[in-house]
PDB file of C-alpha atoms in Angstrom:
ATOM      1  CA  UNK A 159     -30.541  47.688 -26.225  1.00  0.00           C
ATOM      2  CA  UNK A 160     -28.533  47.928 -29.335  1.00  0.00           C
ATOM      3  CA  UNK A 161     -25.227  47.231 -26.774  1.00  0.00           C
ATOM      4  CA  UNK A 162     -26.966  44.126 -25.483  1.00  0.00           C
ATOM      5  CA  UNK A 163     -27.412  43.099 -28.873  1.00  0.00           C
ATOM      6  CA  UNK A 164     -23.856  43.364 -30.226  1.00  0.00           C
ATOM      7  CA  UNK A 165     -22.738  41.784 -27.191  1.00  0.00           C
ATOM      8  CA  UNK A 166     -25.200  38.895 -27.679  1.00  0.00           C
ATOM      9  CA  UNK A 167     -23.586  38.515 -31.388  1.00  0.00           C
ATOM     10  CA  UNK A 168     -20.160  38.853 -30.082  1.00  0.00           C
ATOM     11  CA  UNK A 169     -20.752  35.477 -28.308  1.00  0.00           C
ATOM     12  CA  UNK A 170     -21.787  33.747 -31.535  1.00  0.00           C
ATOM     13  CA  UNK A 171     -19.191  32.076 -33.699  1.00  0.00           C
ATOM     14  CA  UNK A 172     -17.580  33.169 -36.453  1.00  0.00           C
ATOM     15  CA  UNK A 173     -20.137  31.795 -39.161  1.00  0.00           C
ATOM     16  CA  UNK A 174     -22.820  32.962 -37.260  1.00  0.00           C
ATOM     17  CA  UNK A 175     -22.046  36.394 -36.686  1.00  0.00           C
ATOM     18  CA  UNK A 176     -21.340  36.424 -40.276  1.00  0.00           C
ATOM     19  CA  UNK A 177     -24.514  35.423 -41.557  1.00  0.00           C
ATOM     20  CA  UNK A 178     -25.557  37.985 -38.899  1.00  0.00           C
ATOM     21  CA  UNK A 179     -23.957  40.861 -40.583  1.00  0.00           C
ATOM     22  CA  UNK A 180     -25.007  39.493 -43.954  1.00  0.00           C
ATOM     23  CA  UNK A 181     -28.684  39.345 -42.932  1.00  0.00           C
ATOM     24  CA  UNK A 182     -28.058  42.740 -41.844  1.00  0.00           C
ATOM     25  CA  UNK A 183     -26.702  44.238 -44.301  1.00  0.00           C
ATOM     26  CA  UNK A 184     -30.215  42.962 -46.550  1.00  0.00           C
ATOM     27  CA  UNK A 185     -28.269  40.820 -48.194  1.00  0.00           C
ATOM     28  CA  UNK A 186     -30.782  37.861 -49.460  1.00  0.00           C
ATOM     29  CA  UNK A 187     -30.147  34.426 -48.587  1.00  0.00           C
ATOM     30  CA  UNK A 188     -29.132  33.290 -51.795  1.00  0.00           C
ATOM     31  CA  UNK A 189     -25.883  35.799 -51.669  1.00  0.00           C
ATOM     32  CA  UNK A 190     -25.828  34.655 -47.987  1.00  0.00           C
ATOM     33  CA  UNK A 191     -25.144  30.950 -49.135  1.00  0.00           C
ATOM     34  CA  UNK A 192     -22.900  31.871 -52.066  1.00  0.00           C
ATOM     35  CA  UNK A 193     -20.560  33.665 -49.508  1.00  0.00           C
ATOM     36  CA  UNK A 194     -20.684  31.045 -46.930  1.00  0.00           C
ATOM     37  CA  UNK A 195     -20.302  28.051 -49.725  1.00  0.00           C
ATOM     38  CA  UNK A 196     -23.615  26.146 -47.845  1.00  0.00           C
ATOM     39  CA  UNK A 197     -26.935  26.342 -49.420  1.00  0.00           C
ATOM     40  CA  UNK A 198     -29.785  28.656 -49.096  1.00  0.00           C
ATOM     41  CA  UNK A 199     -31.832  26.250 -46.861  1.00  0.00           C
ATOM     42  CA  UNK A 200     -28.851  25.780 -44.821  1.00  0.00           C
ATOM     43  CA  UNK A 201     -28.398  29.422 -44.470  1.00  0.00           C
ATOM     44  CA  UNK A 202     -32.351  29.604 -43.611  1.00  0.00           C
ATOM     45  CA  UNK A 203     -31.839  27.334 -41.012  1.00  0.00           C
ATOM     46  CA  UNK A 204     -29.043  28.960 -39.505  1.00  0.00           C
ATOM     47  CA  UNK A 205     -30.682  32.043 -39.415  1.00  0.00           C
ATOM     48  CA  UNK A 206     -33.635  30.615 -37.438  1.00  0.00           C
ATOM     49  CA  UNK A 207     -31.482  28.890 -35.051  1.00  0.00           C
ATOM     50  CA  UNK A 208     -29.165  32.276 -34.650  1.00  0.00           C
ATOM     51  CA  UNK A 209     -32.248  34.054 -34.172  1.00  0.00           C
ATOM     52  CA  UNK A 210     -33.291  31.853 -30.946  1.00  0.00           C
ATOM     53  CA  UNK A 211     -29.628  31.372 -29.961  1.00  0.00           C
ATOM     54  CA  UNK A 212     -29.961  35.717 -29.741  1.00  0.00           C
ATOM     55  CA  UNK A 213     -33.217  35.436 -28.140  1.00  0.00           C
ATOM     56  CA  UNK A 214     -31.970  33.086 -25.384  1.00  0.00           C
ATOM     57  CA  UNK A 215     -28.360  34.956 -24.912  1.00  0.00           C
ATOM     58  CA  UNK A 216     -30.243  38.054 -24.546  1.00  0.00           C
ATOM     59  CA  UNK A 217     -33.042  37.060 -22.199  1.00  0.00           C
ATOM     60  CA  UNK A 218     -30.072  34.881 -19.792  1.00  0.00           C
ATOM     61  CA  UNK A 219     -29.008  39.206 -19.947  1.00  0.00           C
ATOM     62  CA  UNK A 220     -32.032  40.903 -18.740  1.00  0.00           C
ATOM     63  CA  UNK A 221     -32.511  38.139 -15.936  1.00  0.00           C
ATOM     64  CA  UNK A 222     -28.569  38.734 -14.737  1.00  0.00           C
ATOM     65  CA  UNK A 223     -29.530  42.400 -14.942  1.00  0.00           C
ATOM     66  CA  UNK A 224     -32.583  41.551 -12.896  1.00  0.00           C
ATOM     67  CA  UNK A 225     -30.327  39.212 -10.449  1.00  0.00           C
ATOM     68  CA  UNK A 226     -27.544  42.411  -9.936  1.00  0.00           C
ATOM     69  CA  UNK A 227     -30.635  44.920  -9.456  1.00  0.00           C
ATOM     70  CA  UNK A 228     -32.084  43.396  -6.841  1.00  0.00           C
ATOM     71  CA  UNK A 229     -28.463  42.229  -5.121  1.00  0.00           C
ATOM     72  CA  UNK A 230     -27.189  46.140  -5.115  1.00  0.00           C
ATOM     73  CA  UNK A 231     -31.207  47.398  -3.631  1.00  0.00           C
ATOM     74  CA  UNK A 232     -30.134  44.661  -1.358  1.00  0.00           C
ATOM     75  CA  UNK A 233     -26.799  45.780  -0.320  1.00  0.00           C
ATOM     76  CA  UNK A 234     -28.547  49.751  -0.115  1.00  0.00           C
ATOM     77  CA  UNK A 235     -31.448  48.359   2.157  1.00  0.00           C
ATOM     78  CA  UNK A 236     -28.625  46.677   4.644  1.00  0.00           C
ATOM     79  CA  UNK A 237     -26.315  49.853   4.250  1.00  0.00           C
ATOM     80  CA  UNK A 238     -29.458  51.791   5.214  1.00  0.00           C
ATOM     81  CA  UNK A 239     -30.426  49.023   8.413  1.00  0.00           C
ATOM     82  CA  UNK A 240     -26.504  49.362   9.670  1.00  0.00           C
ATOM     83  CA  UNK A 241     -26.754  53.687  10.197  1.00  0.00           C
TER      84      UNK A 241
END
């Protein structure tokens, strides 16, 4: 899971995996915004939309980890069927 995850980050941009790492790290979104020069809302908002942006990368990964399951039982069952 954790290897899913940094691959999910690595697809972010460079801000966002930033403000990734910050949040983190436990930094607080005040030091978040300082760092990035926006403001805290801003950084708040980011975050949220990061978070979804993750939840959506990561879910598109579990259903193409779904697809290739079912596409190699697939190629086993017709291996099986030729012998």
């Amino acid at each position: 899971r954790i290897k899913l995850m940094y691959q999910a980050v690595y697809q972010l941009n460079d801000i966002e995996k930033a403000l990734v790492f910050m949040y983190l790290e436990d930094k607080d979104y005040t030091e978040i915004a300082e760092t990035l020069g926006i403001s805290e809302v801003n950084a708040r908002v980011k975050m949220n939309r990061i978070k979804g942006k993750l939840k959506k990368i990561l879910k598109e990964k579990e259903i193409q980890r779904k697809l290739q399951l079912c596409r190699e039982k697939d190629v086993l069952y017709l291996f099986e069927q030729m012998w």
